[in-house]
Amino acid sequence: DGVVCREMPLDVPTIGTVVVLEATAQSQEDLVDMALALEDEESLGLLEAADPYGAVLWPAAWAVARYILSEQKVSLDDINILELGTGTGLVSIALALGGAKHVLATDYEPLALKLTAYAAETFHPTVVEALETKVLDMCDHDDKLPQVDLVVASDIMYEPRTGIAMAHRAVEALRQGSRVIVGDSPGRPGRPAFLKALKELGVEGAEFVDTIGRTCTGPRHDLICGEGSTSVSETPKDLSVAIMDLNPQHLTK
């Protein structure tokens, strides 16, 4: 589709190397230009939702995959998983490799789903039967979540609007009996809105707990990752990433 990508191999505990794709520096430049033009309602071909963020990796994806696969030793056998805002697909592919019965990777930007599907088919063909992709706008509450055992999301609270939307989606999933795991890297502006909305929606005792994450490497466009961001470094470094692990017992109303 005209987006030039580079292969990004990452070592994920218990399952080994997971390879995903992310846009090169020039492709990031092109995607940002397209996003800006789309906001001005010009006709574009590669982006449909004016969101280039999902074309690159973010630290919370690795942290969420690690948390589920190793720290908490969640048994993935015979469970169905939904990922919101899958981006490059690291979490979904890792959980499929970890043995999940079915993983539905969703995003409101079709480009992200193409990156996820291509990486799975090319580098991890054994997960293709277990991994499905689908367009789903987290902020469109008319588009209901499927009933699953586990809902996951990582680094999707890049603005207050998505933080509020994540809170509503978390409560929707909890009311269906799902467990919800959310990862968030430092400095995301949507986190305060997420926490406020959770409380207003009747979730008590919900707290983020710091866990080990890892910075991402490689070029980042300034409008995708601002100057001074702790998410990116020249070589991978440990980074504190916040994880919230919710179950239906957190609901009070």
Coordinates of N, CA and C in Angstrom, one line a residue:
D1 N 0.8 -1.2 0.0 CA 0.0 0.0 0.0 C 0.8 1.3 0.0
G2 N 2.1 1.1 -0.3 CA 3.0 2.3 -0.4 C 3.7 2.7 0.9
V3 N 3.4 2.0 2.0 CA 4.1 2.3 3.2 C 5.4 1.4 3.3
V4 N 6.5 2.0 3.3 CA 7.8 1.3 3.5 C 8.0 1.0 5.0
C5 N 8.3 -0.3 5.3 CA 8.4 -0.6 6.7 C 9.7 -1.3 7.0
R6 N 10.1 -1.4 8.2 CA 11.3 -2.1 8.6 C 10.9 -3.2 9.6
E7 N 11.6 -4.3 9.6 CA 11.3 -5.4 10.5 C 11.8 -5.1 11.9
M8 N 11.0 -5.3 12.9 CA 11.4 -5.0 14.3 C 11.3 -6.3 15.1
P9 N 12.4 -7.0 15.3 CA 12.4 -8.2 16.1 C 12.5 -7.9 17.6
L10 N 11.6 -8.4 18.4 CA 11.6 -8.2 19.9 C 11.6 -9.5 20.6
D11 N 12.4 -9.6 21.7 CA 12.4 -10.8 22.5 C 11.4 -10.6 23.6
V12 N 10.4 -11.5 23.5 CA 9.3 -11.5 24.4 C 9.4 -12.7 25.3
P13 N 9.4 -12.5 26.7 CA 9.5 -13.6 27.6 C 8.6 -14.8 27.3
T14 N 9.0 -16.0 27.5 CA 8.4 -17.3 27.3 C 8.1 -17.7 25.9
I15 N 8.1 -16.8 24.9 CA 7.8 -17.2 23.6 C 8.9 -16.9 22.6
G16 N 9.9 -16.1 23.0 CA 11.1 -15.8 22.1 C 10.9 -14.6 21.2
T17 N 11.4 -14.6 20.1 CA 11.4 -13.5 19.2 C 10.1 -13.3 18.5
V18 N 9.5 -12.1 18.5 CA 8.3 -11.7 17.8 C 8.8 -10.6 16.8
V19 N 8.4 -10.8 15.6 CA 8.8 -9.8 14.6 C 7.5 -9.0 14.1
V20 N 7.6 -7.7 14.2 CA 6.5 -6.9 13.7 C 7.1 -5.8 12.7
L21 N 6.2 -5.1 12.1 CA 6.6 -4.0 11.2 C 6.3 -2.7 11.7
E22 N 7.2 -1.7 11.4 CA 6.9 -0.3 11.7 C 7.4 0.5 10.5
A23 N 6.7 1.7 10.3 CA 7.0 2.6 9.2 C 8.4 3.2 9.4
T24 N 9.1 3.3 8.2 CA 10.4 3.9 8.2 C 10.2 5.4 8.4
A25 N 11.4 6.1 8.6 CA 11.3 7.6 8.8 C 10.6 8.3 7.7
Q26 N 10.9 7.9 6.4 CA 10.3 8.6 5.3 C 8.8 8.2 5.2
S27 N 8.4 7.0 5.5 CA 7.0 6.7 5.6 C 6.3 7.4 6.7
Q28 N 6.9 7.5 7.8 CA 6.3 8.3 8.9 C 6.0 9.7 8.4
E29 N 7.0 10.3 7.7 CA 6.8 11.7 7.2 C 5.6 11.7 6.3
D30 N 5.5 10.7 5.4 CA 4.4 10.7 4.5 C 3.1 10.5 5.2
L31 N 3.1 9.6 6.2 CA 1.8 9.4 6.9 C 1.4 10.6 7.7
V32 N 2.3 11.3 8.3 CA 1.9 12.6 9.0 C 1.4 13.6 8.0
D33 N 2.0 13.7 6.9 CA 1.5 14.7 5.9 C 0.1 14.3 5.5
M34 N -0.2 12.9 5.3 CA -1.5 12.5 4.9 C -2.5 12.7 6.0
A35 N -2.1 12.5 7.3 CA -3.0 12.8 8.4 C -3.4 14.2 8.5
L36 N -2.4 15.1 8.3 CA -2.7 16.6 8.3 C -3.6 16.9 7.2
A37 N -3.4 16.3 6.0 CA -4.3 16.6 4.9 C -5.7 16.1 5.1
L38 N -5.7 14.9 5.7 CA -7.0 14.3 6.0 C -7.9 15.1 6.9
E39 N -7.2 15.7 7.9 CA -7.9 16.6 8.8 C -8.5 17.8 8.1
D40 N -7.8 18.2 7.0 CA -8.3 19.3 6.1 C -9.3 18.8 5.0
E41 N -9.7 17.5 5.2 CA -10.7 16.8 4.3 C -10.2 16.7 2.9
E42 N -8.9 16.6 2.7 CA -8.4 16.3 1.3 C -8.5 14.7 1.1
S43 N -8.6 14.3 -0.1 CA -8.7 12.9 -0.4 C -7.3 12.2 -0.3
L44 N -7.3 11.1 0.5 CA -6.1 10.4 0.7 C -6.3 8.9 0.5
G45 N -5.2 8.1 0.3 CA -5.4 6.7 0.1 C -4.9 5.8 1.2
L46 N -3.9 6.1 2.0 CA -3.4 5.2 2.9 C -4.0 5.3 4.3
L47 N -4.3 6.4 4.8 CA -4.9 6.6 6.1 C -6.4 6.9 5.9
E48 N -7.2 6.3 6.8 CA -8.7 6.6 6.8 C -9.1 7.4 8.0
A49 N -8.3 7.3 9.1 CA -8.7 7.9 10.3 C -7.8 9.0 10.8
A50 N -6.9 9.4 10.0 CA -5.9 10.5 10.3 C -5.1 10.2 11.6
D51 N -4.7 8.9 11.7 CA -3.9 8.5 12.9 C -2.7 7.7 12.4
P52 N -1.5 8.3 12.5 CA -0.3 7.6 12.1 C 0.4 6.9 13.2
Y53 N -0.2 7.0 14.5 CA 0.5 6.5 15.7 C 0.7 5.0 15.6
G54 N -0.3 4.3 15.0 CA -0.2 2.9 15.0 C 0.8 2.3 14.1
A55 N 1.5 3.1 13.3 CA 2.4 2.6 12.4 C 3.8 2.4 13.0
V56 N 4.0 2.7 14.3 CA 5.2 2.5 15.0 C 5.0 1.8 16.3
L57 N 6.0 1.3 16.9 CA 5.9 0.6 18.2 C 5.9 1.6 19.3
W58 N 5.3 1.1 20.5 CA 5.3 1.9 21.7 C 5.6 1.0 22.9
P59 N 6.2 1.6 23.9 CA 6.8 0.7 25.0 C 5.7 -0.2 25.7
A60 N 4.5 0.3 25.9 CA 3.5 -0.4 26.7 C 3.2 -1.8 26.0
A61 N 3.3 -1.9 24.7 CA 3.0 -3.1 24.0 C 3.8 -4.3 24.5
W62 N 5.1 -4.0 24.6 CA 6.0 -5.1 25.1 C 5.7 -5.4 26.6
A63 N 5.5 -4.3 27.3 CA 5.2 -4.5 28.8 C 3.9 -5.3 29.0
V64 N 2.9 -5.0 28.2 CA 1.6 -5.8 28.4 C 1.8 -7.2 28.0
A65 N 2.5 -7.5 26.9 CA 2.8 -8.9 26.5 C 3.6 -9.6 27.6
R66 N 4.6 -8.9 28.1 CA 5.4 -9.5 29.2 C 4.6 -9.8 30.4
Y67 N 3.8 -8.9 30.8 CA 3.0 -9.0 32.0 C 2.0 -10.2 31.9
I68 N 1.4 -10.4 30.8 CA 0.5 -11.5 30.6 C 1.2 -12.8 30.5
L69 N 2.3 -12.8 29.7 CA 2.9 -14.1 29.4 C 3.8 -14.6 30.6
S70 N 4.3 -13.7 31.4 CA 5.3 -14.1 32.4 C 5.0 -13.7 33.8
E71 N 4.8 -12.4 34.0 CA 4.6 -11.9 35.4 C 3.4 -12.5 36.1
Q72 N 2.3 -12.5 35.4 CA 1.0 -13.0 36.0 C 0.8 -14.5 35.6
K73 N 1.6 -15.0 34.7 CA 1.4 -16.4 34.3 C -0.1 -16.7 34.0
V74 N -0.7 -15.8 33.2 CA -2.1 -16.0 32.8 C -2.2 -17.2 31.8
S75 N -3.0 -18.2 32.1 CA -3.2 -19.3 31.2 C -4.0 -18.9 30.0
L76 N -3.4 -19.0 28.9 CA -4.1 -18.5 27.6 C -4.8 -19.6 27.0
D77 N -4.7 -20.8 27.4 CA -5.4 -22.0 26.8 C -6.9 -21.8 26.8
D78 N -7.5 -21.9 25.6 CA -9.0 -21.9 25.5 C -9.6 -20.6 25.9
I79 N -8.9 -19.5 25.8 CA -9.5 -18.2 26.1 C -9.5 -17.3 24.8
N80 N -10.5 -16.5 24.7 CA -10.6 -15.5 23.6 C -10.2 -14.1 24.1
I81 N -9.4 -13.5 23.2 CA -8.9 -12.2 23.6 C -9.2 -11.1 22.6
L82 N -9.5 -9.9 23.1 CA -9.7 -8.7 22.2 C -8.7 -7.7 22.5
E83 N -8.0 -7.2 21.5 CA -7.1 -6.1 21.7 C -7.7 -4.8 21.1
L84 N -7.7 -3.7 21.8 CA -8.2 -2.4 21.3 C -6.9 -1.6 21.0
G85 N -7.0 -1.0 19.8 CA -5.8 -0.2 19.3 C -4.6 -1.0 19.1
T86 N -4.6 -2.0 18.3 CA -3.5 -3.0 18.2 C -2.3 -2.4 17.6
G87 N -2.4 -1.3 16.8 CA -1.1 -0.7 16.2 C -0.4 -1.7 15.4
T88 N 0.9 -2.0 15.7 CA 1.7 -2.9 14.9 C 1.4 -4.3 15.2
G89 N 0.6 -4.6 16.2 CA 0.2 -6.0 16.5 C 1.0 -6.8 17.4
L90 N 2.0 -6.2 18.1 CA 2.9 -6.9 18.9 C 2.1 -7.8 20.0
V91 N 1.2 -7.1 20.7 CA 0.5 -7.8 21.8 C -0.3 -9.0 21.2
S92 N -1.1 -8.7 20.2 CA -2.0 -9.7 19.7 C -1.2 -10.9 19.1
I93 N -0.1 -10.6 18.4 CA 0.7 -11.7 17.8 C 1.4 -12.5 19.0
A94 N 1.9 -11.8 20.0 CA 2.6 -12.5 21.1 C 1.6 -13.4 21.8
L95 N 0.4 -12.9 22.1 CA -0.6 -13.7 22.8 C -1.1 -14.9 22.0
A96 N -1.2 -14.7 20.7 CA -1.5 -15.9 19.8 C -0.4 -16.9 19.8
L97 N 0.9 -16.4 19.8 CA 2.0 -17.3 19.9 C 2.0 -18.0 21.3
G98 N 1.5 -17.3 22.3 CA 1.5 -17.9 23.6 C 0.4 -18.9 23.9
G99 N -0.4 -19.1 22.9 CA -1.4 -20.2 23.0 C -2.8 -19.8 23.1
A100 N -3.2 -18.6 22.9 CA -4.6 -18.1 23.0 C -5.4 -18.8 22.0
K101 N -6.6 -19.2 22.3 CA -7.5 -19.9 21.4 C -7.9 -19.0 20.2
H102 N -8.2 -17.7 20.5 CA -8.5 -16.8 19.4 C -8.2 -15.4 19.9
V103 N -7.6 -14.6 19.0 CA -7.2 -13.2 19.3 C -7.8 -12.3 18.2
L104 N -8.6 -11.3 18.6 CA -9.2 -10.4 17.7 C -8.5 -9.1 17.9
A105 N -7.6 -8.7 16.9 CA -6.9 -7.5 16.9 C -7.7 -6.4 16.2
T106 N -8.0 -5.3 17.0 CA -8.8 -4.2 16.4 C -8.1 -2.9 16.4
D107 N -8.5 -2.0 15.5 CA -7.9 -0.7 15.4 C -8.9 0.1 14.6
Y108 N -9.0 1.4 14.8 CA -9.8 2.2 13.9 C -9.1 2.7 12.6
E109 N -7.8 2.4 12.6 CA -7.0 2.7 11.4 C -6.7 1.4 10.6
P110 N -7.3 1.2 9.4 CA -7.0 0.0 8.7 C -5.6 -0.3 8.4
L111 N -4.7 0.8 8.3 CA -3.3 0.5 8.0 C -2.7 -0.3 9.1
A112 N -3.1 0.0 10.4 CA -2.5 -0.8 11.5 C -2.8 -2.3 11.4
L113 N -4.1 -2.5 11.0 CA -4.5 -3.9 10.8 C -3.8 -4.6 9.7
K114 N -3.4 -3.9 8.6 CA -2.7 -4.5 7.5 C -1.2 -4.8 8.0
L115 N -0.6 -3.9 8.8 CA 0.7 -4.2 9.3 C 0.7 -5.4 10.2
T116 N -0.4 -5.6 11.0 CA -0.5 -6.7 11.9 C -0.7 -8.0 11.2
A117 N -1.6 -8.0 10.2 CA -1.9 -9.2 9.4 C -0.6 -9.6 8.6
Y118 N 0.1 -8.6 8.0 CA 1.2 -8.9 7.2 C 2.3 -9.6 8.0
A119 N 2.6 -9.0 9.2 CA 3.6 -9.5 10.1 C 3.3 -10.9 10.6
A120 N 2.0 -11.2 10.9 CA 1.6 -12.5 11.3 C 1.8 -13.5 10.2
E121 N 1.3 -13.2 9.0 CA 1.4 -14.1 7.9 C 2.8 -14.4 7.4
T122 N 3.6 -13.3 7.5 CA 5.0 -13.4 7.0 C 6.0 -14.1 8.0
F123 N 5.9 -13.6 9.2 CA 6.9 -14.1 10.2 C 6.4 -15.1 11.2
H124 N 5.1 -15.2 11.3 CA 4.5 -16.1 12.3 C 3.3 -16.8 11.8
P125 N 3.5 -17.6 10.7 CA 2.3 -18.2 10.1 C 1.6 -19.2 10.9
T126 N 2.2 -19.7 12.0 CA 1.5 -20.6 12.9 C 0.3 -20.0 13.6
V127 N 0.3 -18.6 13.7 CA -0.8 -18.0 14.5 C -1.9 -17.5 13.6
V128 N -1.8 -17.7 12.3 CA -2.8 -17.1 11.4 C -4.2 -17.6 11.7
E129 N -4.4 -18.8 12.0 CA -5.7 -19.4 12.2 C -6.3 -18.8 13.5
A130 N -5.5 -18.5 14.5 CA -5.9 -18.0 15.8 C -6.1 -16.4 15.8
L131 N -5.5 -15.7 14.8 CA -5.5 -14.3 14.8 C -6.4 -13.7 13.8
E132 N -7.3 -12.8 14.2 CA -8.2 -12.1 13.3 C -8.1 -10.6 13.5
T133 N -8.2 -9.9 12.4 CA -8.2 -8.4 12.5 C -9.6 -7.8 12.1
K134 N -9.9 -6.7 12.7 CA -11.2 -6.1 12.5 C -11.1 -4.6 12.8
V135 N -11.7 -3.8 11.9 CA -11.8 -2.3 12.2 C -12.8 -2.1 13.3
L136 N -12.4 -1.4 14.4 CA -13.3 -1.1 15.5 C -12.8 0.3 16.0
D137 N -13.7 1.2 16.1 CA -13.4 2.5 16.6 C -13.7 2.5 18.1
M138 N -12.7 2.6 18.9 CA -12.9 2.6 20.4 C -13.8 3.7 20.9
C139 N -13.8 4.8 20.2 CA -14.6 6.0 20.6 C -16.0 6.0 20.0
D140 N -16.3 5.0 19.2 CA -17.7 4.9 18.7 C -18.4 3.8 19.5
H141 N -19.2 4.3 20.5 CA -19.8 3.4 21.4 C -21.1 2.7 20.9
D142 N -21.4 3.0 19.6 CA -22.5 2.3 19.0 C -21.9 0.9 18.4
D143 N -20.6 0.9 18.3 CA -19.9 -0.4 17.9 C -19.6 -1.2 19.1
K144 N -20.4 -2.1 19.5 CA -20.3 -2.9 20.7 C -19.1 -3.9 20.7
L145 N -18.6 -4.1 21.9 CA -17.5 -5.1 22.0 C -18.0 -6.5 21.9
P146 N -17.3 -7.4 21.3 CA -17.7 -8.8 21.4 C -17.4 -9.3 22.8
Q147 N -18.1 -10.4 23.2 CA -17.9 -10.9 24.5 C -16.7 -11.9 24.5
V148 N -15.7 -11.5 25.3 CA -14.4 -12.3 25.3 C -14.0 -12.5 26.7
D149 N -12.9 -13.3 26.9 CA -12.4 -13.6 28.3 C -11.5 -12.5 28.8
L150 N -10.8 -11.9 27.8 CA -9.8 -10.9 28.2 C -9.7 -9.8 27.2
V151 N -9.7 -8.5 27.6 CA -9.6 -7.3 26.8 C -8.3 -6.7 27.1
V152 N -7.4 -6.3 26.1 CA -6.1 -5.7 26.4 C -6.0 -4.4 25.6
A153 N -5.2 -3.5 26.1 CA -4.9 -2.3 25.3 C -3.6 -1.7 25.8
S154 N -2.9 -1.1 24.9 CA -1.6 -0.5 25.4 C -1.3 0.8 24.6
D155 N -0.9 1.8 25.4 CA -0.5 3.1 24.8 C -1.6 3.6 23.9
I156 N -2.8 3.6 24.3 CA -3.9 4.2 23.4 C -4.4 5.5 24.0
M157 N -3.9 5.9 25.2 CA -4.4 7.1 25.8 C -3.5 8.3 25.5
Y158 N -3.4 8.6 24.2 CA -2.5 9.7 23.8 C -3.2 11.0 23.8
E159 N -4.5 11.0 24.1 CA -5.2 12.3 24.3 C -6.4 12.0 25.2
P160 N -6.9 13.0 25.9 CA -8.0 12.8 26.9 C -9.2 12.1 26.3
R161 N -9.5 12.3 25.0 CA -10.7 11.7 24.4 C -10.5 10.2 24.4
T162 N -9.3 9.7 24.1 CA -9.1 8.2 24.0 C -9.1 7.7 25.4
G163 N -8.6 8.5 26.4 CA -8.6 8.0 27.8 C -10.0 7.8 28.3
I164 N -10.9 8.7 28.0 CA -12.3 8.6 28.4 C -13.0 7.4 27.6
A165 N -12.7 7.3 26.4 CA -13.2 6.1 25.6 C -12.8 4.8 26.2
M166 N -11.5 4.7 26.6 CA -11.0 3.5 27.1 C -11.7 3.1 28.4
A167 N -12.0 4.1 29.2 CA -12.7 3.9 30.5 C -14.1 3.3 30.2
H168 N -14.8 3.8 29.2 CA -16.1 3.3 28.9 C -16.0 1.9 28.3
R169 N -15.0 1.6 27.5 CA -14.8 0.3 26.9 C -14.4 -0.7 28.0
A170 N -13.6 -0.3 29.0 CA -13.3 -1.1 30.1 C -14.5 -1.5 30.9
V171 N -15.4 -0.6 31.2 CA -16.6 -0.9 31.9 C -17.5 -1.8 31.1
E172 N -17.6 -1.5 29.8 CA -18.4 -2.3 29.0 C -18.0 -3.8 29.0
A173 N -16.6 -4.0 29.0 CA -16.1 -5.3 29.0 C -16.3 -6.0 30.4
L174 N -16.1 -5.2 31.4 CA -16.3 -5.7 32.8 C -17.7 -6.2 33.0
R175 N -18.6 -5.5 32.5 CA -20.0 -5.8 32.6 C -20.4 -7.1 31.9
Q176 N -19.5 -7.5 30.9 CA -19.7 -8.7 30.2 C -19.0 -9.9 30.8
G177 N -18.3 -9.6 31.9 CA -17.5 -10.6 32.6 C -16.1 -10.8 32.2
S178 N -15.6 -9.8 31.4 CA -14.2 -9.9 30.9 C -13.2 -9.4 31.9
R179 N -12.0 -9.9 31.9 CA -10.9 -9.3 32.6 C -10.3 -8.2 31.6
V180 N -9.8 -7.1 32.2 CA -9.3 -6.0 31.3 C -7.9 -5.6 31.8
I181 N -6.9 -5.6 30.9 CA -5.5 -5.2 31.2 C -5.1 -4.1 30.3
V182 N -4.7 -3.0 30.9 CA -4.4 -1.8 30.2 C -2.9 -1.4 30.5
G183 N -2.1 -1.1 29.5 CA -0.8 -0.6 29.7 C -0.6 0.8 29.3
D184 N 0.2 1.6 30.0 CA 0.3 3.0 29.7 C 1.7 3.5 30.0
S185 N 2.4 4.0 29.0 CA 3.7 4.6 29.1 C 3.7 5.9 29.8
P186 N 4.8 6.4 30.3 CA 4.8 7.7 31.1 C 4.4 8.9 30.2
G187 N 3.7 9.8 30.7 CA 3.4 11.1 30.1 C 2.3 11.1 29.1
R188 N 1.5 10.0 29.1 CA 0.3 10.0 28.2 C -0.8 11.0 28.8
P189 N -1.2 12.0 28.0 CA -2.2 13.0 28.5 C -3.6 12.4 28.7
G190 N -3.9 11.2 28.2 CA -5.2 10.7 28.4 C -5.4 9.9 29.7
R191 N -4.3 9.7 30.5 CA -4.4 8.9 31.7 C -5.3 9.5 32.8
P192 N -5.1 10.8 33.1 CA -6.0 11.4 34.1 C -7.4 11.3 33.7
A193 N -7.8 11.6 32.5 CA -9.2 11.5 32.0 C -9.7 10.1 32.2
F194 N -8.8 9.1 31.9 CA -9.2 7.7 32.0 C -9.5 7.3 33.5
L195 N -8.7 7.7 34.4 CA -8.9 7.4 35.8 C -10.2 8.1 36.3
K196 N -10.4 9.4 35.9 CA -11.5 10.1 36.4 C -12.8 9.5 35.8
A197 N -12.8 9.1 34.6 CA -14.0 8.5 34.0 C -14.3 7.1 34.6
L198 N -13.2 6.3 34.9 CA -13.4 5.0 35.5 C -14.2 5.2 36.8
K199 N -13.7 6.1 37.6 CA -14.4 6.3 38.9 C -15.8 6.8 38.8
E200 N -16.1 7.7 37.8 CA -17.4 8.1 37.6 C -18.4 7.0 37.1
L201 N -17.8 6.0 36.4 CA -18.5 4.9 35.9 C -18.7 3.8 36.9
G202 N -18.2 4.0 38.1 CA -18.4 3.0 39.2 C -17.3 2.0 39.4
V203 N -16.1 2.2 38.9 CA -15.0 1.3 39.1 C -14.2 1.8 40.3
E204 N -14.1 0.9 41.4 CA -13.4 1.3 42.6 C -12.2 0.4 42.7
G205 N -11.2 1.0 43.4 CA -9.9 0.3 43.6 C -9.1 0.1 42.4
A206 N -9.3 0.8 41.4 CA -8.5 0.6 40.1 C -7.3 1.5 40.2
E207 N -6.1 0.8 40.2 CA -4.9 1.5 40.3 C -3.9 1.0 39.2
F208 N -3.1 1.9 38.7 CA -2.0 1.5 37.9 C -0.8 1.1 38.8
V209 N -0.1 0.0 38.4 CA 1.0 -0.5 39.1 C 2.2 -0.5 38.1
D210 N 3.3 0.1 38.5 CA 4.5 0.2 37.6 C 5.1 -1.2 37.4
T211 N 5.5 -1.5 36.2 CA 6.1 -2.7 35.8 C 7.2 -2.4 34.8
I212 N 8.0 -3.4 34.5 CA 9.1 -3.2 33.6 C 8.7 -3.1 32.2
G213 N 9.0 -2.0 31.5 CA 8.8 -1.9 30.1 C 10.2 -1.7 29.4
R214 N 10.1 -1.4 28.1 CA 11.3 -1.2 27.4 C 11.1 -0.1 26.3
T215 N 12.1 0.8 26.2 CA 12.0 1.9 25.2 C 12.1 1.3 23.8
C216 N 11.6 2.0 22.9 CA 11.6 1.6 21.5 C 12.8 2.3 20.8
T217 N 13.3 1.7 19.8 CA 14.4 2.3 19.0 C 14.0 2.7 17.6
G218 N 14.8 3.5 17.0 CA 14.5 3.9 15.6 C 13.9 5.3 15.5
P219 N 13.8 5.8 14.3 CA 13.3 7.1 14.1 C 11.9 7.3 14.4
R220 N 11.5 8.5 14.9 CA 10.2 8.9 15.2 C 9.9 10.3 14.7
H221 N 8.9 10.5 13.9 CA 8.6 11.9 13.5 C 8.2 12.7 14.7
D222 N 8.5 14.0 14.7 CA 8.2 14.8 15.9 C 6.8 14.9 16.2
L223 N 5.9 14.8 15.2 CA 4.5 14.9 15.5 C 3.9 13.5 15.9
I224 N 4.7 12.5 15.8 CA 4.3 11.2 16.3 C 4.8 11.0 17.7
C225 N 6.0 11.4 17.9 CA 6.7 11.2 19.2 C 7.5 12.5 19.5
G226 N 7.0 13.3 20.4 CA 7.6 14.6 20.6 C 9.0 14.6 21.2
E227 N 9.7 15.7 20.9 CA 11.1 15.8 21.4 C 11.1 15.7 22.9
G228 N 12.1 14.9 23.4 CA 12.2 14.7 24.9 C 11.4 13.5 25.4
S229 N 10.7 12.8 24.5 CA 9.9 11.7 25.0 C 10.8 10.6 25.5
T230 N 10.3 9.9 26.6 CA 11.0 8.8 27.2 C 10.7 7.5 26.5
S231 N 9.9 7.5 25.5 CA 9.5 6.3 24.9 C 10.5 5.7 23.9
V232 N 11.4 6.6 23.5 CA 12.4 6.2 22.4 C 13.8 6.5 22.9
S233 N 14.7 5.6 22.6 CA 16.1 5.8 22.8 C 16.9 5.1 21.7
E234 N 18.2 5.4 21.7 CA 19.1 4.9 20.6 C 19.2 3.4 20.7
T235 N 19.3 2.9 22.0 CA 19.4 1.5 22.2 C 18.3 1.2 23.3
P236 N 17.7 0.0 23.3 CA 16.7 -0.4 24.2 C 17.1 -0.2 25.7
K237 N 16.2 0.4 26.5 CA 16.5 0.6 27.9 C 15.2 0.3 28.7
D238 N 15.4 -0.1 29.9 CA 14.3 -0.4 30.8 C 13.5 0.9 31.0
L239 N 12.2 0.8 31.0 CA 11.3 2.0 31.2 C 10.2 1.5 32.1
S240 N 9.8 2.3 33.1 CA 8.7 2.0 33.9 C 7.4 2.3 33.2
V241 N 6.6 1.2 33.0 CA 5.3 1.3 32.3 C 4.2 0.9 33.3
A242 N 3.1 1.6 33.3 CA 2.1 1.4 34.2 C 1.1 0.4 33.7
I243 N 0.7 -0.6 34.5 CA -0.3 -1.6 34.1 C -1.5 -1.6 35.1
M244 N -2.7 -1.6 34.5 CA -3.9 -1.8 35.3 C -4.6 -3.1 34.9
D245 N -4.9 -3.9 36.0 CA -5.4 -5.2 35.8 C -6.8 -5.2 36.5
L246 N -7.9 -5.2 35.7 CA -9.2 -5.1 36.2 C -10.0 -6.4 36.0
N247 N -10.9 -6.7 37.0 CA -11.8 -7.8 36.8 C -13.2 -7.3 37.2
P248 N -14.3 -8.0 36.9 CA -15.6 -7.5 37.2 C -15.9 -7.2 38.6
Q249 N -15.1 -7.7 39.6 CA -15.3 -7.3 41.0 C -15.0 -5.9 41.3
H250 N -14.3 -5.2 40.4 CA -14.0 -3.8 40.6 C -15.2 -2.9 40.3
L251 N -16.3 -3.5 39.7 CA -17.5 -2.7 39.5 C -18.3 -2.5 40.7
T252 N -18.8 -1.3 41.0 CA -19.7 -1.1 42.1 C -21.1 -0.7 41.7
K253 N -21.3 -0.5 40.4 CA -22.6 -0.2 39.9 C -22.7 -0.5 38.4

